[in-house]
Amino acid sequence: MKLTTALQGAHYTFADLKDLFAKANEEKSGDQLAGLAARSSQERIAAKWLLSEITLSDIRNNPLIPPEQDEVSRLIEEAVDESVYRQWAGTTVSGLREWLVHPETNSKDILHISKGLTSEMIAAVAKIMSNLDLIHVSGKINAITSCRTAIGHKGTLASRLQPNHPSDDPDGVRAVMYEGLSFGVGDALIGINPVIDTFESVKRLFDVMNEVVEKEGIPTQCSVLSHITTQMKVAEAGTACDLFFQSLAGTEAGNKSFGISVAMMDEAYELAKAHSRRGRTYGPNRMYFETGQGSELSAEAHHGVDQLTLESRCYGMARRYNPFLLNTVTGFMGPEYTFSGKQIIRNALEDVFMGKMHGLTMGADVCYTSHIASDQNDMENLGVLLTAAGVQYLIAIPMGDDCMLNYQSLSFQDIASLRQTLGKKPGHDFARWLSARGLFHEGRPSERAGDLRVLVGGR
Amino acid sequence: MSSQLEQLLKSTPARLHVGGSVMRPSTQAMLKMWADHAAAMDTVFGDVNPQVLEPFDLVWLQSRAAETKKIYLARPDLGRLLHPDSAELLVEKGTQGADVQVLISNGLSSEAINENISDVYPAFLQSCKQYGLSVPQAFYIENGRVALMDEVGELLKPKAVVIFIGERPGLANPASLSAYFCYQPRKGTIEAERMVISNISQQGTPPLEAGAHLGALMRKIIDKQASGINLV
């Protein structure tokens, strides 16, 4: 494997594959903080060039984090479909990129070869792709998953309604639910970040959501984004939990900092598949994950590996559990990992591409904190780019301002206007419900849409 | 408006029922959101008003991330360390082995200092006096992070350190202050050993109340010789 190259009259040498991977990333403050980033723009391109020429077997044969040291590495390695891999082992990273962007290559082809690729191979190709490469290829791939409802159909843009409240107040949660639903938001899921991660609090939030969903007959799924073990207890005590949520990291040590392991997630997955409640029927996909570039570094669990590659490894772990959906929260992590709107946009495009390459149903929290050099316009731009990239769902909150987590995302109005501007519809079942409630008419928001009184008054 | 609707809207600070169309919010609602974000940005990038701090005779120090806000935001590791010149000054002007060492830093919100320090700090000093705690010369640290208290702990060996520091601003309140404190912070202190009173502001935990309560907490951690997870 070649680690030396010349570009524009200068020579570049990289210490190992890990070094080459890191330096081939677009500029990210998290790689700089970790001391892994390219030292100049030319070195970055030299690294991309070299990386483009190595083969997929080079990547597999030189593990960045040896499987003996890390259970996420083991899990990714063991999941490789050997017969698919053998056909692609001799292909270069450049060859993979050119095949992906080829007009004849379709979703089915990509989802097939995905089984033979490791997360590191998928990360490698993302590094040598331009933004439009990422958008174009993401747009080709679509995986459909199913929990209470199915999402991911071509031509749809679903959304997560996030009715957070600074003290988990039930009325406050209901108010935001009604408002979001009236805009046609909430088809992917209704998911709350709890203030307090206790059995009582998590159960109460499930109860509040389940009550509204049952009363109104809303075809969606509910989730409380607590630690997985709290949800398991709540489910075992008899509360309907449609989705089982957990944040994931791309290394064993990173997951340890989240208080989870592969064994624990295996157990949660078994419980989730078996968990049902009277009156609810479920498809095979019951897990929900969030990830974000930088979480491993923040836990000092990155093993000297760049944050894009670690993010890809999260998806490698996620696919073991056939999740209903997964979204990146890049932009929430802080300026030390993602400095600016430009970096947020790039990370989100990479994440959605890499997730879809793993066969996942991918969403994004298009978001930023107030100490990142970004603003609402950057988010609206990214909303357009991701919708064009066929992102399967986006998170939305009232006016893009989360009054509990203190960060900014997209608004309910943004979901409506993204669908309208780019010709997308809500998820099929949800669209039927919206029509039945008079909130949509002929596939578009009706005159009554966007007014929570339609739902509050109707009770 | 029906009373049920009114009750629902009152139950959350979320921006609901803002007017406009289903596609785009009203101009006013949009500009209000932008204005609140602008205030949050300005408090991150703004400066502390020296006149507010003048009555407290603070010695001004710099972290290693004081050069620019960009460095401060991108390099939290540097914000946890004192600039070498400042470390020298700290030892020169500071008192060894006091009960409580006070640090004040702009952190992520200069407005949090501007708006709250004049209330919280005197109330804290008064409270410490009542509890018989010695509080020597305090320091202002430009662009500091919470864990900078560890280096100060190493250099001055106080029993406890408290740092008043501006929080990451949210749109609802860009001027919220936190007081982090720890018993004998040293190099290698883990986050779980630190304690915090957060959301100190006119809309949150009232600064006078927070200052008084903090004095009692100092007495407690010094008497128990432990803080955070070690405090049982």
XYZ file of C-alpha atoms in Angstrom:
691
model
C 0.000 0.000 0.000
C 1.479 3.291 -1.136
C 1.690 6.075 1.472
C 3.918 8.530 -0.392
C 3.026 10.801 -3.259
C 4.047 13.940 -5.091
C 1.608 16.714 -5.895
C 2.390 19.995 -7.626
C 6.109 19.561 -7.018
C 5.913 18.709 -3.312
C 6.299 15.298 -1.675
C 3.912 14.001 0.946
C 4.331 10.993 3.201
C 1.662 9.640 5.518
C 2.493 7.605 8.602
C -0.145 4.925 8.095
C -3.667 4.369 6.786
C -5.145 6.099 9.830
C -3.091 9.210 9.082
C -4.028 9.091 5.404
C -7.729 8.720 6.243
C -7.658 11.689 8.634
C -5.786 14.005 6.306
C -8.111 13.203 3.399
C -11.075 14.757 5.250
C -12.485 18.129 4.381
C -11.597 20.684 7.058
C -13.204 19.821 10.405
C -12.395 21.517 13.696
C -12.722 18.161 15.482
C -9.901 16.634 13.427
C -7.813 19.736 14.145
C -8.549 19.498 17.866
C -7.489 15.844 17.795
C -4.258 16.839 16.019
C -5.100 14.647 13.021
C -5.998 17.134 10.288
C -4.068 17.961 7.133
C -1.662 20.840 7.713
C -2.336 22.502 4.375
C -4.913 22.474 1.598
C -2.422 20.786 -0.709
C -1.644 18.070 1.806
C -5.392 17.433 2.064
C -5.669 16.928 -1.692
C -2.521 14.786 -1.769
C -4.133 12.549 0.856
C -7.359 12.315 -1.142
C -5.377 11.449 -4.243
C -3.455 8.648 -2.537
C -6.583 7.363 -0.866
C -8.389 7.229 -4.198
C -5.725 4.821 -5.494
C -5.794 2.261 -2.715
C -7.992 -0.810 -2.990
C -10.849 -1.898 -0.793
C -8.790 -4.919 0.239
C -5.996 -2.568 1.411
C -8.554 -1.004 3.732
C -9.834 -4.310 5.001
C -6.350 -5.721 5.521
C -5.111 -2.704 7.493
C -7.724 -2.150 10.171
C -7.689 1.351 11.683
C -8.772 -0.023 15.058
C -7.876 -3.738 15.280
C -10.842 -6.044 15.975
C -8.951 -7.551 18.910
C -9.079 -4.151 20.625
C -12.590 -3.019 19.864
C -15.970 -4.748 19.659
C -17.347 -2.270 17.092
C -14.473 -3.257 14.763
C -15.312 -6.922 15.358
C -18.971 -6.435 14.639
C -18.266 -4.580 11.366
C -15.733 -7.188 10.274
C -18.032 -10.120 11.044
C -20.936 -8.596 9.119
C -19.099 -8.507 5.770
C -20.766 -10.615 3.063
C -17.683 -12.409 1.763
C -19.039 -13.273 -1.670
C -19.927 -9.646 -2.388
C -16.652 -8.443 -0.909
C -14.588 -10.763 -3.123
C -16.024 -9.174 -6.255
C -15.014 -5.708 -5.063
C -11.810 -6.359 -3.117
C -9.540 -5.295 -5.969
C -11.479 -2.124 -6.769
C -9.899 1.181 -5.822
C -11.704 3.842 -3.789
C -11.770 5.914 -6.966
C -13.289 2.978 -8.844
C -16.019 2.716 -6.226
C -16.805 6.431 -6.511
C -17.028 6.236 -10.277
C -19.317 3.217 -10.106
C -21.600 4.960 -7.581
C -22.014 8.068 -9.707
C -22.490 6.078 -12.941
C -25.950 6.741 -14.463
C -26.653 2.991 -14.723
C -26.011 2.302 -11.028
C -29.258 2.231 -9.073
C -30.500 1.835 -5.517
C -30.787 -1.932 -5.738
C -27.213 -2.301 -6.999
C -25.859 -0.082 -4.257
C -27.803 -1.783 -1.455
C -26.492 -5.110 -2.747
C -22.798 -4.175 -2.707
C -23.272 -2.418 0.627
C -23.328 -5.841 2.273
C -19.767 -6.490 1.164
C -18.386 -3.136 2.307
C -16.995 -2.210 5.700
C -17.792 1.136 7.302
C -14.195 2.201 6.684
C -14.564 1.590 2.916
C -17.733 3.688 2.879
C -15.937 6.415 4.835
C -13.046 6.324 2.367
C -15.224 6.932 -0.663
C -17.094 9.762 1.121
C -13.742 11.499 1.608
C -13.086 11.715 -2.109
C -16.602 12.793 -3.070
C -17.716 16.363 -3.680
C -20.882 17.733 -2.109
C -22.878 17.158 -5.276
C -21.442 13.634 -5.566
C -22.795 12.969 -2.078
C -26.187 14.515 -2.835
C -26.515 12.739 -6.168
C -25.639 9.273 -4.896
C -27.667 9.669 -1.679
C -30.626 10.602 -3.834
C -30.391 7.299 -5.699
C -30.524 5.111 -2.621
C -33.691 4.415 -0.792
C -34.324 1.887 1.870
C -37.850 1.471 3.230
C -38.310 0.519 6.864
C -41.407 -0.233 8.812
C -42.502 0.086 12.421
C -46.161 1.105 12.990
C -45.951 2.847 9.625
C -43.491 2.548 6.761
C -41.154 5.355 5.759
C -38.562 6.006 3.116
C -40.677 5.806 -0.057
C -39.328 7.758 -2.986
C -40.981 11.165 -3.309
C -41.670 11.500 0.396
C -40.047 13.699 3.030
C -40.966 12.651 6.535
C -40.244 14.496 9.753
C -39.685 14.009 13.440
C -41.870 16.186 15.626
C -39.804 17.050 18.712
C -42.100 18.468 21.420
C -39.436 19.107 24.061
C -40.305 21.105 27.164
C -37.932 22.573 29.801
C -39.728 20.720 32.608
C -41.377 17.830 30.690
C -44.776 19.463 31.260
C -47.568 17.306 29.713
C -49.620 20.281 28.495
C -46.505 21.875 27.043
C -45.738 18.635 25.185
C -49.322 18.379 23.888
C -49.338 21.991 22.722
C -46.251 21.464 20.550
C -47.589 18.120 19.289
C -50.849 19.710 18.103
C -49.017 22.598 16.464
C -46.547 20.298 14.664
C -49.215 17.851 13.540
C -51.263 20.711 12.114
C -48.317 21.510 9.825
C -48.081 17.892 8.669
C -45.030 17.194 10.827
C -44.548 13.962 12.809
C -44.811 11.190 10.206
C -41.396 9.676 10.933
C -41.941 9.861 14.651
C -42.839 12.001 17.597
C -39.773 11.967 19.809
C -39.075 13.803 23.049
C -35.732 14.465 24.703
C -36.579 14.132 28.387
C -35.193 16.585 30.937
C -34.949 13.846 33.552
C -34.002 10.293 32.616
C -35.997 8.350 35.208
C -38.574 5.574 34.915
C -41.453 7.823 36.041
C -40.531 10.700 33.777
C -39.970 8.542 30.680
C -43.189 6.583 31.287
C -45.177 9.791 31.742
C -43.887 11.212 28.461
C -44.783 7.990 26.634
C -48.252 8.160 28.211
C -48.781 11.770 27.082
C -47.787 10.965 23.487
C -49.589 7.626 23.322
C -52.792 9.225 24.531
C -52.812 11.861 21.775
C -51.769 9.356 19.107
C -54.491 6.896 20.123
C -57.234 9.494 20.534
C -56.533 11.053 17.141
C -55.672 7.756 15.434
C -52.366 9.119 14.163
C -50.306 6.674 12.079
C -46.874 7.357 13.525
C -44.528 6.096 16.226
C -43.478 7.555 19.561
C -40.094 7.635 21.234
C -38.570 9.071 24.400
C -34.856 9.636 23.928
C -33.677 8.423 27.316
C -30.942 5.916 27.978
C -31.954 2.559 26.443
C -32.142 0.821 29.828
C -34.806 3.243 31.084
C -36.971 2.542 28.029
C -36.515 -1.197 28.513
C -37.845 -0.921 32.061
C -40.776 1.215 30.938
C -41.633 -1.270 28.168
C -41.364 -4.234 30.510
C -43.767 -2.504 32.893
C -46.390 -2.508 30.130
C -46.175 0.895 28.427
C -46.341 0.886 24.622
C -42.879 1.846 23.313
C -42.946 1.930 19.528
C -39.267 2.709 19.118
C -36.264 2.006 21.317
C -33.776 4.838 21.203
C -30.071 5.066 21.918
C -27.146 7.359 21.022
C -24.309 5.403 19.430
C -20.576 5.967 19.132
C -18.174 4.389 16.663
C -15.872 2.749 19.204
C -16.293 0.413 22.141
C -14.817 3.033 24.496
C -17.122 5.713 23.067
C -20.135 3.490 23.671
C -18.881 2.827 27.174
C -19.020 6.569 27.827
C -22.691 6.406 26.751
C -23.181 3.547 29.199
C -23.821 0.899 26.529
C -22.151 -2.100 24.904
C -22.921 -4.433 22.018
C -24.212 -7.033 24.483
C -26.556 -4.485 26.039
C -27.834 -3.354 22.632
C -28.307 -6.997 21.577
C -30.493 -7.462 24.623
C -32.446 -4.273 23.920
C -32.988 -5.379 20.319
C -34.428 -8.737 21.387
C -36.757 -6.992 23.802
C -37.783 -4.425 21.178
C -38.663 -7.081 18.582
C -40.828 -8.919 21.088
C -42.450 -5.821 22.585
C -46.017 -5.235 21.531
C -49.205 -3.824 22.942
C -52.857 -4.478 22.319
C -54.122 -2.603 19.279
C -50.683 -1.968 17.844
C -49.103 -3.901 15.033
C -45.487 -3.486 14.171
C -43.160 -4.054 11.256
C -39.691 -5.486 11.780
C -37.857 -2.207 12.490
C -38.020 -1.121 16.107
C -34.791 0.715 16.899
C -33.963 4.407 16.626
C -30.437 5.838 16.834
C -28.749 9.216 16.929
C -25.099 9.857 16.148
C -22.839 12.834 15.491
C -19.288 13.412 14.306
C -17.116 14.224 17.319
C -18.762 12.200 20.065
C -15.835 9.765 20.289
C -13.267 12.549 20.629
C -15.338 14.217 23.330
C -15.198 10.946 25.259
C -11.442 10.609 24.539
C -12.310 7.355 22.808
C -11.228 8.054 19.216
C -8.049 5.927 18.941
C -6.458 8.570 16.706
C -9.106 7.991 14.020
C -10.799 10.914 12.253
C -14.384 11.818 13.091
C -15.912 11.016 9.685
C -14.618 7.445 9.804
C -15.848 6.984 13.367
C -19.268 8.272 12.312
C -19.374 5.675 9.539
C -18.561 3.002 12.112
C -21.646 4.101 14.094
C -23.715 3.155 11.050
C -21.867 -0.155 10.826
C -22.953 -0.845 14.387
C -26.483 0.464 13.784
C -27.241 -1.846 10.887
C -26.819 -4.896 13.119
C -30.127 -3.805 14.695
C -32.157 -3.112 11.527
C -33.235 0.303 12.844
C -36.431 2.015 11.730
C -34.416 5.176 11.428
C -31.218 6.938 12.371
C -30.381 10.614 12.337
C -27.181 12.541 12.614
C -27.121 15.479 15.015
C -23.987 17.035 13.565
C -24.212 20.705 14.466
C -25.285 19.948 18.008
C -21.822 18.761 19.006
C -20.243 22.221 19.310
C -17.666 24.338 17.460
C -14.733 22.252 18.674
C -15.974 19.465 16.359
C -17.946 21.382 13.735
C -16.891 24.985 13.622
C -19.134 26.639 11.093
C -22.219 26.409 8.925
C -19.975 25.256 6.085
C -18.657 22.365 8.189
C -22.165 21.451 9.353
C -23.379 21.269 5.763
C -20.494 19.078 4.654
C -20.788 16.753 7.671
C -24.517 16.313 7.215
C -24.134 15.467 3.517
C -21.413 12.937 4.375
C -23.470 11.421 7.170
C -26.632 10.990 5.125
C -24.611 9.482 2.268
C -22.728 7.084 4.540
C -25.883 6.055 6.388
C -27.726 5.352 3.144
C -24.696 3.422 1.867
C -25.135 1.197 4.930
C -28.742 0.582 3.872
C -30.184 2.696 6.676
C -33.221 4.956 6.602
C -31.470 8.243 7.221
C -32.558 11.488 8.757
C -30.873 14.605 10.027
C -31.250 17.158 12.731
C -30.346 20.204 10.668
C -29.103 22.204 13.605
C -26.548 24.433 15.317
C -25.777 25.872 18.727
C -25.404 29.588 19.343
C -21.632 29.367 19.679
C -21.187 27.928 16.187
C -20.570 30.396 13.376
C -23.850 29.661 11.641
C -27.439 30.809 11.441
C -30.943 29.912 10.316
C -30.098 30.626 6.662
C -27.391 27.950 6.715
C -29.957 25.502 8.077
C -32.492 26.357 5.405
C -29.809 25.856 2.759
C -28.940 22.480 4.244
C -32.625 21.553 4.407
C -32.850 22.093 0.649
C -29.645 20.141 -0.029
C -30.696 17.193 2.105
C -34.194 17.092 0.655
C -32.583 17.008 -2.784
C -30.360 14.195 -1.479
C -33.457 12.180 -0.613
C -32.998 12.397 3.140
C -35.821 10.326 4.575
C -36.740 12.633 7.441
C -35.799 15.892 9.107
C -36.329 17.067 12.672
C -38.558 20.090 13.241
C -39.376 22.234 16.268
C -41.443 25.408 16.857
C -39.778 28.211 14.879
C -36.553 26.192 14.937
C -35.920 27.109 18.589
C -35.638 24.251 21.084
C -36.623 25.714 24.445
C -35.268 22.701 26.338
C -31.953 21.785 24.689
C -31.143 25.418 23.813
C -30.155 24.950 20.196
C -31.702 25.734 16.836
C -33.046 23.403 14.147
C -35.633 23.582 11.343
C -39.186 24.816 11.909
C -42.544 23.220 11.117
C -42.978 25.816 8.361
C -39.614 24.728 6.912
C -40.852 21.145 6.484
C -43.990 22.365 4.726
C -42.080 24.656 2.388
C -39.330 22.111 1.654
C -41.985 19.586 0.602
C -43.808 22.151 -1.489
C -40.697 23.627 -3.120
C -39.077 20.293 -3.964
C -42.182 18.254 -4.752
C -42.185 15.903 -1.765
C -45.089 14.429 0.167
C -45.509 13.284 3.764
C -45.356 9.521 4.420
C -48.284 7.659 2.793
C -50.269 6.620 5.889
C -49.726 9.953 7.551
C -50.831 11.822 4.415
C -54.132 9.922 4.526
C -54.614 10.916 8.150
C -53.835 14.560 7.338
C -56.473 14.498 4.602
C -59.016 12.854 6.882
C -58.433 15.603 9.463
C -58.829 18.289 6.823
C -55.249 19.451 7.225
C -54.258 18.397 3.722
C -56.250 18.631 0.518
C -55.220 16.902 -2.711
C -51.811 16.099 -1.284
C -51.035 19.657 -0.198
C -51.575 21.570 3.033
C -55.133 22.873 3.157
C -56.200 26.340 4.240
C -56.618 25.000 7.758
C -53.090 23.605 7.957
C -50.660 25.212 10.383
C -53.387 26.049 12.886
C -53.350 23.926 16.021
C -56.958 24.934 16.727
C -58.021 22.307 14.185
C -56.824 19.626 16.585
C -57.401 21.361 19.920
C -60.939 22.392 18.999
C -61.733 18.934 17.696
C -61.314 17.251 21.037
C -59.475 32.100 21.987
C -60.826 29.086 23.835
C -59.627 28.642 27.399
C -58.256 25.210 26.546
C -56.135 26.658 23.763
C -54.999 29.495 25.987
C -53.925 27.069 28.683
C -51.985 24.948 26.191
C -50.168 27.935 24.719
C -49.288 29.247 28.175
C -47.834 25.909 29.242
C -44.719 26.145 27.069
C -42.135 28.774 26.171
C -42.033 27.231 22.652
C -42.813 29.662 19.820
C -46.318 28.525 18.894
C -49.181 30.056 16.961
C -46.887 32.703 15.483
C -48.952 33.724 12.487
C -48.052 33.728 8.812
C -48.918 30.879 6.472
C -48.332 27.145 6.715
C -45.324 27.622 4.432
C -43.576 30.566 6.066
C -43.994 32.299 9.434
C -45.050 35.926 9.793
C -42.298 38.475 9.216
C -42.498 39.532 12.840
C -42.111 35.977 14.170
C -39.157 35.357 11.870
C -37.386 38.578 12.812
C -38.027 37.974 16.521
C -36.307 34.594 16.235
C -33.413 36.152 14.333
C -33.126 38.930 16.908
C -32.867 36.419 19.723
C -30.204 34.492 17.846
C -28.361 37.742 17.170
C -28.337 38.474 20.910
C -26.955 34.993 21.578
C -24.209 35.445 18.958
C -23.299 38.879 20.269
C -22.972 37.651 23.820
C -20.641 34.830 22.718
C -18.454 37.196 20.725
C -18.916 40.296 22.908
C -16.740 41.602 25.741
C -17.328 41.933 29.433
C -17.884 45.526 30.548
C -14.843 46.371 32.751
C -16.895 48.931 34.680
C -19.137 46.183 35.990
C -16.147 44.378 37.477
C -14.288 47.463 38.714
C -15.775 47.513 42.261
C -14.399 44.024 42.933
C -10.668 44.825 42.446
C -10.084 41.694 40.398
C -6.718 40.795 38.939
C -7.111 40.132 35.194
C -5.650 36.943 33.798
C -5.770 35.238 30.424
C -6.254 31.634 29.450
C -4.175 30.207 26.624
C -7.201 30.739 24.381
C -7.516 34.467 25.045
C -6.004 35.597 21.751
C -9.200 35.291 19.682
C -12.735 33.988 20.167
C -12.127 31.610 17.292
C -9.308 29.910 19.189
C -11.396 29.900 22.334
C -14.330 28.175 20.619
C -12.292 25.686 18.624
C -9.802 24.752 21.358
C -11.482 24.037 24.693
C -8.245 22.371 25.805
C -6.447 25.749 25.691
C -9.235 27.454 27.616
C -8.557 25.079 30.494
C -5.003 26.381 30.940
C -3.594 29.714 32.102
C -1.285 31.687 29.873
C 2.214 31.262 31.441
C 2.429 35.008 32.272
C -0.958 34.770 33.968
C 0.088 31.718 35.957
C 2.997 33.760 37.321
C 0.725 36.669 38.138
C -1.731 34.354 39.871
C 0.979 33.080 42.205
C 2.292 36.605 42.796
C -1.077 38.185 43.629
C -2.835 35.141 45.038
C -3.048 33.717 48.552
C -1.884 30.186 49.329
C -4.151 27.754 51.125
C -7.250 29.928 51.533
C -10.707 28.472 52.128
C -12.374 29.587 48.901
C -10.707 30.866 45.744
C -13.047 32.804 43.430
C -12.612 32.963 39.665
C -14.811 34.865 37.241
C -14.753 34.232 33.489
C -16.737 35.431 30.486
C -16.937 31.859 29.170
C -19.559 31.678 26.410
C -21.599 34.678 27.521
C -20.134 38.066 28.389
C -23.650 39.355 29.073
C -24.082 36.741 31.791
C -21.283 38.502 33.709
C -22.501 42.002 32.848
C -26.016 41.306 34.053
C -25.536 39.067 37.072
C -22.135 39.416 38.699
C -22.976 42.626 40.607
C -25.703 40.738 42.456
C -24.366 37.233 42.812
C -20.780 38.018 43.818
C -21.420 40.385 46.800
C -24.153 38.035 48.040
C -21.670 35.173 47.841
C -18.962 37.107 49.718
C -21.455 38.053 52.426
C -22.543 34.452 52.773
C -18.951 33.160 53.009
C -18.258 35.732 55.730
C -21.229 34.476 57.708
C -19.947 30.922 57.400
C -16.484 31.985 58.560
C -14.750 31.236 55.262
C -11.713 33.159 54.043
C -12.008 34.478 50.489
C -8.790 36.153 49.274
C -8.000 38.162 46.100
C -10.243 37.000 43.252
C -9.279 36.766 39.560
C -10.992 37.499 36.267
C -10.003 35.079 33.508
C -10.518 36.018 29.903
C -11.784 33.106 27.769
C -11.599 30.506 30.502
C -13.231 27.078 30.757
C -14.554 25.433 33.897
C -11.659 23.007 34.291
C -9.211 25.889 34.500
C -9.956 25.697 38.218
C -7.703 22.617 38.334
C -4.567 24.604 37.493
C -5.550 27.312 39.977
C -6.049 24.581 42.567
C -2.541 23.267 41.874
C -0.923 26.689 42.093
C -2.715 28.182 45.138
C -3.914 25.082 47.004
C -7.204 26.521 48.270
C -9.690 24.202 49.958
C -12.319 24.992 47.363
C -12.565 26.863 44.076
C -15.653 28.463 42.568
C -15.783 29.823 39.037
C -18.572 32.114 37.880
C -18.773 31.601 34.123
C -21.103 32.575 31.256
C -23.163 29.673 29.908
C -23.684 28.728 26.273
C -26.527 31.076 25.381
C -29.942 29.851 24.356
C -32.391 32.030 22.491
C -34.694 32.366 25.492
C -31.955 33.780 27.681
C -28.534 34.831 26.381
C -27.313 36.024 29.802
C -27.328 32.967 32.006
C -24.490 32.396 34.479
C -23.202 29.193 36.066
C -21.220 28.769 39.263
C -19.106 25.609 39.155
C -17.328 24.581 42.315
C -15.167 21.776 43.582
C -13.350 20.670 46.706
C -9.572 20.805 46.168
C -9.592 20.720 42.351
C -6.288 19.471 41.011
C -4.849 18.160 37.759
C -6.816 14.972 36.990
C -10.001 16.024 38.777
C -12.908 14.356 36.995
C -16.056 16.204 35.926
C -18.225 14.234 38.329
C -16.336 15.784 41.271
C -17.515 19.248 40.252
C -20.837 20.724 41.270
C -22.823 23.500 39.673
C -25.580 26.002 40.206
C -26.690 26.800 36.676
C -29.132 29.160 35.042
C -28.311 32.057 37.394
C -30.175 34.999 35.866
C -33.089 37.307 36.472
C -35.421 34.779 34.741
C -33.809 31.707 36.292
C -32.189 31.143 39.692
C -32.163 34.676 41.193
C -28.527 35.867 41.549
C -28.917 37.043 45.176
C -30.385 33.715 46.178
C -27.735 31.771 44.270
C -24.930 33.745 45.954
C -26.276 33.085 49.435
C -26.879 29.385 48.755
C -23.424 28.970 47.281
C -21.791 30.148 50.541
C -23.598 27.386 52.417
C -22.474 24.841 49.839
C -18.846 25.975 50.217
C -19.086 25.445 53.972
C -20.536 21.992 53.346
C -17.928 20.725 50.873
C -15.093 22.070 53.019
C -16.516 20.428 56.154
C -17.096 17.134 54.336
C -13.787 17.461 52.473
C -15.471 16.269 49.272
C -17.639 17.433 46.371
C -19.680 15.896 43.556
C -19.856 12.114 43.488
C -17.514 11.966 46.496
C -19.964 13.937 48.601
C -22.164 11.463 50.460
